[in-house]
PDB file of C-alpha atoms in Angstrom:
ATOM      1  CA  MET N   1      35.993  14.095  -9.819  1.00 46.00           C
ATOM      2  CA  GLY N   2      33.812  12.272 -12.357  1.00 57.00           C
ATOM      3  CA  ALA N   3      30.664  10.296 -11.706  1.00 63.00           C
ATOM      4  CA  MET N   4      30.919   6.753 -10.400  1.00 76.00           C
ATOM      5  CA  GLN N   5      30.430   3.962 -12.909  1.00 92.00           C
ATOM      6  CA  PRO N   6      27.169   2.045 -12.391  1.00 96.00           C
ATOM      7  CA  VAL N   7      27.538  -1.454 -10.981  1.00 98.00           C
ATOM      8  CA  VAL N   8      25.731  -4.116 -13.018  1.00 98.00           C
ATOM      9  CA  VAL N   9      24.932  -7.263 -11.042  1.00 98.00           C
ATOM     10  CA  GLN N  10      26.170 -10.159 -13.175  1.00 94.00           C
ATOM     11  CA  HIS N  11      25.223 -13.016 -10.855  1.00 97.00           C
ATOM     12  CA  PRO N  12      23.721 -15.874 -12.916  1.00 98.00           C
ATOM     13  CA  LEU N  13      20.658 -16.110 -10.657  1.00 98.00           C
ATOM     14  CA  ALA N  14      20.065 -12.376 -10.994  1.00 98.00           C
ATOM     15  CA  GLN N  15      19.976 -12.727 -14.771  1.00 97.00           C
ATOM     16  CA  CYS N  16      17.545 -15.652 -14.505  1.00 98.00           C
ATOM     17  CA  HIS N  17      15.139 -13.703 -12.288  1.00 98.00           C
ATOM     18  CA  LEU N  18      15.483 -10.669 -14.555  1.00 98.00           C
ATOM     19  CA  SER N  19      14.524 -12.762 -17.579  1.00 98.00           C
ATOM     20  CA  ALA N  20      11.440 -14.001 -15.736  1.00 98.00           C
ATOM     21  CA  ILE N  21      10.166 -10.512 -14.916  1.00 97.00           C
ATOM     22  CA  ARG N  22      10.881  -9.271 -18.435  1.00 98.00           C
ATOM     23  CA  ALA N  23       8.630 -11.929 -19.972  1.00 97.00           C
ATOM     24  CA  THR N  24       5.228 -10.513 -20.868  1.00 96.00           C
ATOM     25  CA  ASP N  25       3.439 -13.776 -19.992  1.00 96.00           C
ATOM     26  CA  THR N  26       4.738 -13.871 -16.395  1.00 96.00           C
ATOM     27  CA  PRO N  27       1.658 -13.493 -14.118  1.00 95.00           C
ATOM     28  CA  SER N  28       1.652 -11.035 -11.219  1.00 95.00           C
ATOM     29  CA  HIS N  29       2.273 -13.614  -8.494  1.00 96.00           C
ATOM     30  CA  GLU N  30       5.318 -14.947 -10.351  1.00 97.00           C
ATOM     31  CA  PHE N  31       6.477 -11.415 -11.159  1.00 96.00           C
ATOM     32  CA  ARG N  32       6.388 -10.566  -7.433  1.00 96.00           C
ATOM     33  CA  LYS N  33       8.329 -13.677  -6.505  1.00 97.00           C
ATOM     34  CA  HIS N  34      11.094 -13.116  -9.035  1.00 97.00           C
ATOM     35  CA  LEU N  35      11.331  -9.380  -8.329  1.00 97.00           C
ATOM     36  CA  ASN N  36      11.673 -10.021  -4.585  1.00 96.00           C
ATOM     37  CA  LEU N  37      14.459 -12.544  -5.154  1.00 98.00           C
ATOM     38  CA  LEU N  38      16.209 -10.319  -7.681  1.00 98.00           C
ATOM     39  CA  ALA N  39      16.022  -7.383  -5.267  1.00 98.00           C
ATOM     40  CA  ARG N  40      17.887  -9.416  -2.644  1.00 98.00           C
ATOM     41  CA  LEU N  41      20.680 -10.210  -5.065  1.00 98.00           C
ATOM     42  CA  ILE N  42      21.002  -6.572  -6.122  1.00 98.00           C
ATOM     43  CA  PHE N  43      21.021  -5.394  -2.510  1.00 98.00           C
ATOM     44  CA  SER N  44      23.673  -7.961  -1.616  1.00 97.00           C
ATOM     45  CA  GLU N  45      25.948  -6.246  -4.123  1.00 97.00           C
ATOM     46  CA  ALA N  46      24.887  -2.721  -3.132  1.00 98.00           C
ATOM     47  CA  SER N  47      25.559  -3.400   0.557  1.00 98.00           C
ATOM     48  CA  ARG N  48      28.943  -5.051   0.054  1.00 96.00           C
ATOM     49  CA  GLU N  49      30.875  -2.102   1.517  1.00 96.00           C
ATOM     50  CA  LEU N  50      28.689  -1.434   4.567  1.00 98.00           C
ATOM     51  CA  PRO N  51      30.941  -0.985   7.610  1.00 97.00           C
ATOM     52  CA  LEU N  52      30.776  -3.429  10.511  1.00 98.00           C
ATOM     53  CA  GLU N  53      31.610  -3.186  14.168  1.00 98.00           C
ATOM     54  CA  GLU N  54      32.844  -6.101  16.223  1.00 98.00           C
ATOM     55  CA  ILE N  55      30.693  -7.593  18.966  1.00 98.00           C
ATOM     56  CA  SER N  56      30.984 -10.556  21.305  1.00 98.00           C
ATOM     57  CA  VAL N  57      28.605 -13.471  20.776  1.00 97.00           C
ATOM     58  CA  GLN N  58      27.915 -16.210  23.278  1.00 97.00           C
ATOM     59  CA  THR N  59      27.317 -19.514  21.477  1.00 97.00           C
ATOM     60  CA  PRO N  60      26.043 -22.610  23.323  1.00 98.00           C
ATOM     61  CA  LEU N  61      29.696 -23.655  23.683  1.00 98.00           C
ATOM     62  CA  ALA N  62      31.891 -20.563  23.935  1.00 98.00           C
ATOM     63  CA  LEU N  63      32.259 -16.808  23.597  1.00 98.00           C
ATOM     64  CA  THR N  64      33.291 -15.765  20.081  1.00 98.00           C
ATOM     65  CA  HIS N  65      33.674 -12.731  17.867  1.00 98.00           C
ATOM     66  CA  GLY N  66      30.747 -11.470  15.809  1.00 98.00           C
ATOM     67  CA  ALA N  67      29.721  -8.395  13.839  1.00 98.00           C
ATOM     68  CA  ARG N  68      26.842  -6.015  13.329  1.00 97.00           C
ATOM     69  CA  LEU N  69      26.265  -3.073  11.020  1.00 98.00           C
ATOM     70  CA  ALA N  70      28.072   0.013  12.274  1.00 98.00           C
ATOM     71  CA  ARG N  71      25.436   2.469  11.038  1.00 98.00           C
ATOM     72  CA  PRO N  72      21.647   2.462  10.718  1.00 98.00           C
ATOM     73  CA  VAL N  73      20.162   1.470   7.360  1.00 98.00           C
ATOM     74  CA  ILE N  74      17.269   3.382   5.835  1.00 99.00           C
ATOM     75  CA  PHE N  75      15.335   2.111   2.815  1.00 99.00           C
ATOM     76  CA  VAL N  76      13.483   4.708   0.752  1.00 98.00           C
ATOM     77  CA  PRO N  77      11.191   3.232  -1.904  1.00 97.00           C
ATOM     78  CA  ILE N  78       9.868   5.671  -4.478  1.00 96.00           C
ATOM     79  CA  LEU N  79       6.115   5.067  -4.433  1.00 91.00           C
ATOM     80  CA  ARG N  80       4.665   2.919  -5.592  1.00 86.00           C
ATOM     81  CA  ALA N  81       6.865   0.616  -7.670  1.00 90.00           C
ATOM     82  CA  GLY N  82       9.746   0.864  -5.207  1.00 94.00           C
ATOM     83  CA  LEU N  83       7.672  -1.095  -2.703  1.00 94.00           C
ATOM     84  CA  GLY N  84       8.286  -4.194  -4.815  1.00 93.00           C
ATOM     85  CA  LEU N  85      12.016  -3.955  -4.140  1.00 96.00           C
ATOM     86  CA  LEU N  86      11.422  -3.239  -0.457  1.00 96.00           C
ATOM     87  CA  ASP N  87       9.440  -6.458   0.017  1.00 94.00           C
ATOM     88  CA  GLY N  88      12.420  -8.493  -1.120  1.00 95.00           C
ATOM     89  CA  ILE N  89      15.153  -6.552   0.656  1.00 97.00           C
ATOM     90  CA  LEU N  90      13.689  -5.741   4.073  1.00 97.00           C
ATOM     91  CA  PRO N  91      14.002  -9.304   5.471  1.00 97.00           C
ATOM     92  CA  LEU N  92      17.787  -8.978   5.043  1.00 97.00           C
ATOM     93  CA  VAL N  93      17.886  -5.961   7.383  1.00 98.00           C
ATOM     94  CA  PRO N  94      14.725  -6.386   9.473  1.00 97.00           C
ATOM     95  CA  ASP N  95      15.607  -3.566  11.877  1.00 96.00           C
ATOM     96  CA  ALA N  96      16.067  -1.025   9.076  1.00 98.00           C
ATOM     97  CA  THR N  97      13.983   2.134   8.977  1.00 98.00           C
ATOM     98  CA  VAL N  98      11.616   2.512   6.013  1.00 98.00           C
ATOM     99  CA  ALA N  99      10.952   6.003   4.681  1.00 98.00           C
ATOM    100  CA  HIS N 100       8.848   6.918   1.642  1.00 97.00           C
ATOM    101  CA  ILE N 101       9.000   9.403  -1.199  1.00 97.00           C
ATOM    102  CA  GLY N 102       6.079   9.778  -3.598  1.00 96.00           C
ATOM    103  CA  ILE N 103       6.906  10.947  -7.115  1.00 91.00           C
ATOM    104  CA  LYS N 104       4.628  10.581 -10.121  1.00 85.00           C
ATOM    105  CA  ARG N 105       5.823  11.051 -13.668  1.00 77.00           C
ATOM    106  CA  ASP N 106       3.704  13.326 -15.834  1.00 77.00           C
ATOM    107  CA  GLU N 107       2.812  11.142 -18.813  1.00 73.00           C
ATOM    108  CA  GLU N 108       2.607  14.187 -21.106  1.00 74.00           C
ATOM    109  CA  THR N 109       5.951  15.777 -20.267  1.00 76.00           C
ATOM    110  CA  ALA N 110       7.789  12.854 -18.557  1.00 71.00           C
ATOM    111  CA  LEU N 111       8.727  15.311 -15.793  1.00 80.00           C
ATOM    112  CA  PRO N 112       8.610  14.221 -12.127  1.00 84.00           C
ATOM    113  CA  HIS N 113       5.895  15.493  -9.792  1.00 87.00           C
ATOM    114  CA  ALA N 114       6.678  15.063  -6.088  1.00 90.00           C
ATOM    115  CA  TYR N 115       3.558  14.584  -3.979  1.00 92.00           C
ATOM    116  CA  TYR N 116       4.659  12.939  -0.717  1.00 94.00           C
ATOM    117  CA  ALA N 117       7.655  12.526   1.575  1.00 94.00           C
ATOM    118  CA  ASN N 118       8.005  10.889   4.982  1.00 95.00           C
ATOM    119  CA  LEU N 119      11.660  10.992   6.002  1.00 97.00           C
ATOM    120  CA  PRO N 120      13.243  10.263   9.403  1.00 96.00           C
ATOM    121  CA  ALA N 121      15.450  12.653  11.337  1.00 95.00           C
ATOM    122  CA  ASN N 122      18.549  10.418  11.388  1.00 95.00           C
ATOM    123  CA  LEU N 123      19.356  10.443   7.665  1.00 97.00           C
ATOM    124  CA  ALA N 124      22.814  11.922   8.222  1.00 98.00           C
ATOM    125  CA  ALA N 125      23.849   9.023  10.454  1.00 98.00           C
ATOM    126  CA  ALA N 126      22.555   6.288   8.157  1.00 98.00           C
ATOM    127  CA  ASP N 127      23.348   4.412   4.976  1.00 98.00           C
ATOM    128  CA  VAL N 128      20.412   5.248   2.721  1.00 99.00           C
ATOM    129  CA  PHE N 129      19.228   3.025  -0.133  1.00 99.00           C
ATOM    130  CA  LEU N 130      16.857   4.574  -2.671  1.00 99.00           C
ATOM    131  CA  LEU N 131      14.659   1.948  -4.334  1.00 98.00           C
ATOM    132  CA  ASP N 132      12.991   2.183  -7.751  1.00 97.00           C
ATOM    133  CA  PRO N 133      12.788  -0.701 -10.250  1.00 96.00           C
ATOM    134  CA  MET N 134      13.169   1.475 -13.345  1.00 96.00           C
ATOM    135  CA  LEU N 135      15.739   4.212 -13.963  1.00 97.00           C
ATOM    136  CA  ALA N 136      14.266   5.643 -17.163  1.00 94.00           C
ATOM    137  CA  THR N 137      14.601   9.414 -17.617  1.00 94.00           C
ATOM    138  CA  GLY N 138      16.312   9.775 -14.245  1.00 94.00           C
ATOM    139  CA  GLY N 139      13.967  12.606 -13.280  1.00 94.00           C
ATOM    140  CA  SER N 140      12.248  10.864 -10.375  1.00 95.00           C
ATOM    141  CA  ALA N 141      15.488   9.461  -8.986  1.00 96.00           C
ATOM    142  CA  SER N 142      17.238  12.834  -9.219  1.00 97.00           C
ATOM    143  CA  GLU N 143      14.361  14.561  -7.437  1.00 96.00           C
ATOM    144  CA  ALA N 144      14.286  11.890  -4.725  1.00 97.00           C
ATOM    145  CA  VAL N 145      18.030  12.222  -4.131  1.00 98.00           C
ATOM    146  CA  ARG N 146      17.646  16.000  -3.964  1.00 97.00           C
ATOM    147  CA  GLN N 147      14.992  15.628  -1.265  1.00 97.00           C
ATOM    148  CA  LEU N 148      17.123  13.161   0.684  1.00 98.00           C
ATOM    149  CA  LYS N 149      20.177  15.414   0.591  1.00 98.00           C
ATOM    150  CA  GLU N 150      18.088  18.412   1.590  1.00 97.00           C
ATOM    151  CA  ALA N 151      16.859  16.391   4.583  1.00 97.00           C
ATOM    152  CA  GLY N 152      20.434  15.595   5.613  1.00 98.00           C
ATOM    153  CA  ALA N 153      21.373  12.303   3.919  1.00 98.00           C
ATOM    154  CA  LEU N 154      25.111  11.938   3.313  1.00 98.00           C
ATOM    155  CA  ARG N 155      25.426   8.365   1.990  1.00 98.00           C
ATOM    156  CA  ILE N 156      22.871   7.427  -0.681  1.00 98.00           C
ATOM    157  CA  THR N 157      22.931   4.412  -3.003  1.00 99.00           C
ATOM    158  CA  MET N 158      20.456   4.013  -5.875  1.00 98.00           C
ATOM    159  CA  ILE N 159      19.119   0.491  -6.389  1.00 99.00           C
ATOM    160  CA  CYS N 160      17.204  -0.290  -9.577  1.00 98.00           C
ATOM    161  CA  VAL N 161      16.448  -3.350 -11.672  1.00 98.00           C
ATOM    162  CA  VAL N 162      16.562  -1.957 -15.203  1.00 98.00           C
ATOM    163  CA  SER N 163      18.296   1.244 -16.248  1.00 98.00           C
ATOM    164  CA  CYS N 164      19.206   2.919 -19.530  1.00 97.00           C
ATOM    165  CA  PRO N 165      21.905   5.340 -20.704  1.00 97.00           C
ATOM    166  CA  GLU N 166      19.586   8.365 -20.561  1.00 96.00           C
ATOM    167  CA  GLY N 167      18.552   7.753 -16.958  1.00 97.00           C
ATOM    168  CA  LEU N 168      22.063   6.915 -15.827  1.00 98.00           C
ATOM    169  CA  ALA N 169      23.440  10.069 -17.439  1.00 97.00           C
ATOM    170  CA  ALA N 170      20.739  12.267 -15.882  1.00 97.00           C
ATOM    171  CA  LEU N 171      21.254  10.922 -12.360  1.00 97.00           C
ATOM    172  CA  GLU N 172      25.040  10.998 -12.661  1.00 97.00           C
ATOM    173  CA  ARG N 173      24.907  14.570 -13.938  1.00 97.00           C
ATOM    174  CA  ALA N 174      22.679  15.726 -11.082  1.00 97.00           C
ATOM    175  CA  HIS N 175      24.296  13.649  -8.330  1.00 98.00           C
ATOM    176  CA  PRO N 176      27.711  12.264  -9.337  1.00 97.00           C
ATOM    177  CA  ASP N 177      28.369  11.129  -5.756  1.00 97.00           C
ATOM    178  CA  VAL N 178      25.505   8.606  -5.710  1.00 98.00           C
ATOM    179  CA  PRO N 179      26.456   5.002  -6.590  1.00 98.00           C
ATOM    180  CA  ILE N 180      24.002   3.160  -8.847  1.00 98.00           C
ATOM    181  CA  VAL N 181      23.511  -0.610  -8.680  1.00 99.00           C
ATOM    182  CA  THR N 182      21.360  -2.232 -11.370  1.00 98.00           C
ATOM    183  CA  ALA N 183      20.682  -5.623 -12.908  1.00 98.00           C
ATOM    184  CA  ALA N 184      20.677  -4.344 -16.500  1.00 98.00           C
ATOM    185  CA  ILE N 185      21.473  -1.369 -18.700  1.00 98.00           C
ATOM    186  CA  ASP N 186      19.030  -1.501 -21.597  1.00 98.00           C
ATOM    187  CA  ALA N 187      19.288   0.130 -25.014  1.00 96.00           C
ATOM    188  CA  GLY N 188      17.351   3.324 -24.316  1.00 96.00           C
ATOM    189  CA  LEU N 189      13.968   5.057 -24.183  1.00 96.00           C
ATOM    190  CA  ASN N 190      11.136   4.997 -26.702  1.00 95.00           C
ATOM    191  CA  GLU N 191       9.084   8.035 -27.696  1.00 92.00           C
ATOM    192  CA  LYS N 192       6.965   7.658 -24.525  1.00 89.00           C
ATOM    193  CA  CYS N 193      10.083   7.556 -22.326  1.00 90.00           C
ATOM    194  CA  TYR N 194       9.690   3.872 -21.481  1.00 93.00           C
ATOM    195  CA  ILE N 195      12.806   1.721 -21.293  1.00 97.00           C
ATOM    196  CA  VAL N 196      13.261  -0.644 -24.258  1.00 97.00           C
ATOM    197  CA  PRO N 197      13.319  -3.628 -24.087  1.00 97.00           C
ATOM    198  CA  GLY N 198      12.558  -3.047 -20.397  1.00 96.00           C
ATOM    199  CA  LEU N 199       9.858  -4.995 -18.613  1.00 96.00           C
ATOM    200  CA  GLY N 200       6.789  -2.776 -18.945  1.00 92.00           C
ATOM    201  CA  ASP N 201       5.280  -0.879 -16.017  1.00 91.00           C
ATOM    202  CA  ALA N 202       6.867  -2.489 -12.959  1.00 92.00           C
ATOM    203  CA  GLY N 203       4.266  -1.113 -10.552  1.00 89.00           C
ATOM    204  CA  ASP N 204       1.295  -2.296 -12.604  1.00 92.00           C
ATOM    205  CA  ARG N 205       2.787  -5.742 -13.057  1.00 93.00           C
ATOM    206  CA  TYR N 206       3.789  -6.095  -9.397  1.00 93.00           C
ATOM    207  CA  PHE N 207       0.412  -5.022  -8.030  1.00 92.00           C
ATOM    208  CA  GLY N 208      -1.650  -6.637 -10.787  1.00 88.00           C
ATOM    209  CA  THR N 209      -3.356  -3.421 -11.884  1.00 84.00           C
TER     210      THR N 209
END
């Protein structure tokens, strides 16, 4: 079976927020606002197939049918830029568990260096969403998925804002069973392995550093 095709969120509002965070003159506070809102739109698409279970709900007037998520949700931001996506998404699933994976890219070799992981015990029972704004070389995402699978995760979805063919190909090659949801597929990487046109360093811009 071949790799799944990435899902590109085409919602008009998503493209407006994406344009705002691409702009080099967008200040950090505006960058945060637009990234948070964009993250919600991307997650709305990524969570479209989450299973529900029926519950009964007592309204002020009558008993009616309702629904709740059938499985736990776990968000796993890749530190530190993934925290920017988490801030926007978490209010949609406030009872979700938040785990963390720390991976730093070596600027000389562009290879991922894993330095931290805090993962819960119930990964196998949950729908897991891996969060990282940029899918560039695909090295960090592939390593994070490897760690999640090793810890027991069975259902993992990658959420990113901007991706490129190189990163998509690398992640799909390493983990063809992992769906990828993104707001854009850009042209490619430059000689420093940054996505072009991209939006710069998402972590630096989000945290104002």
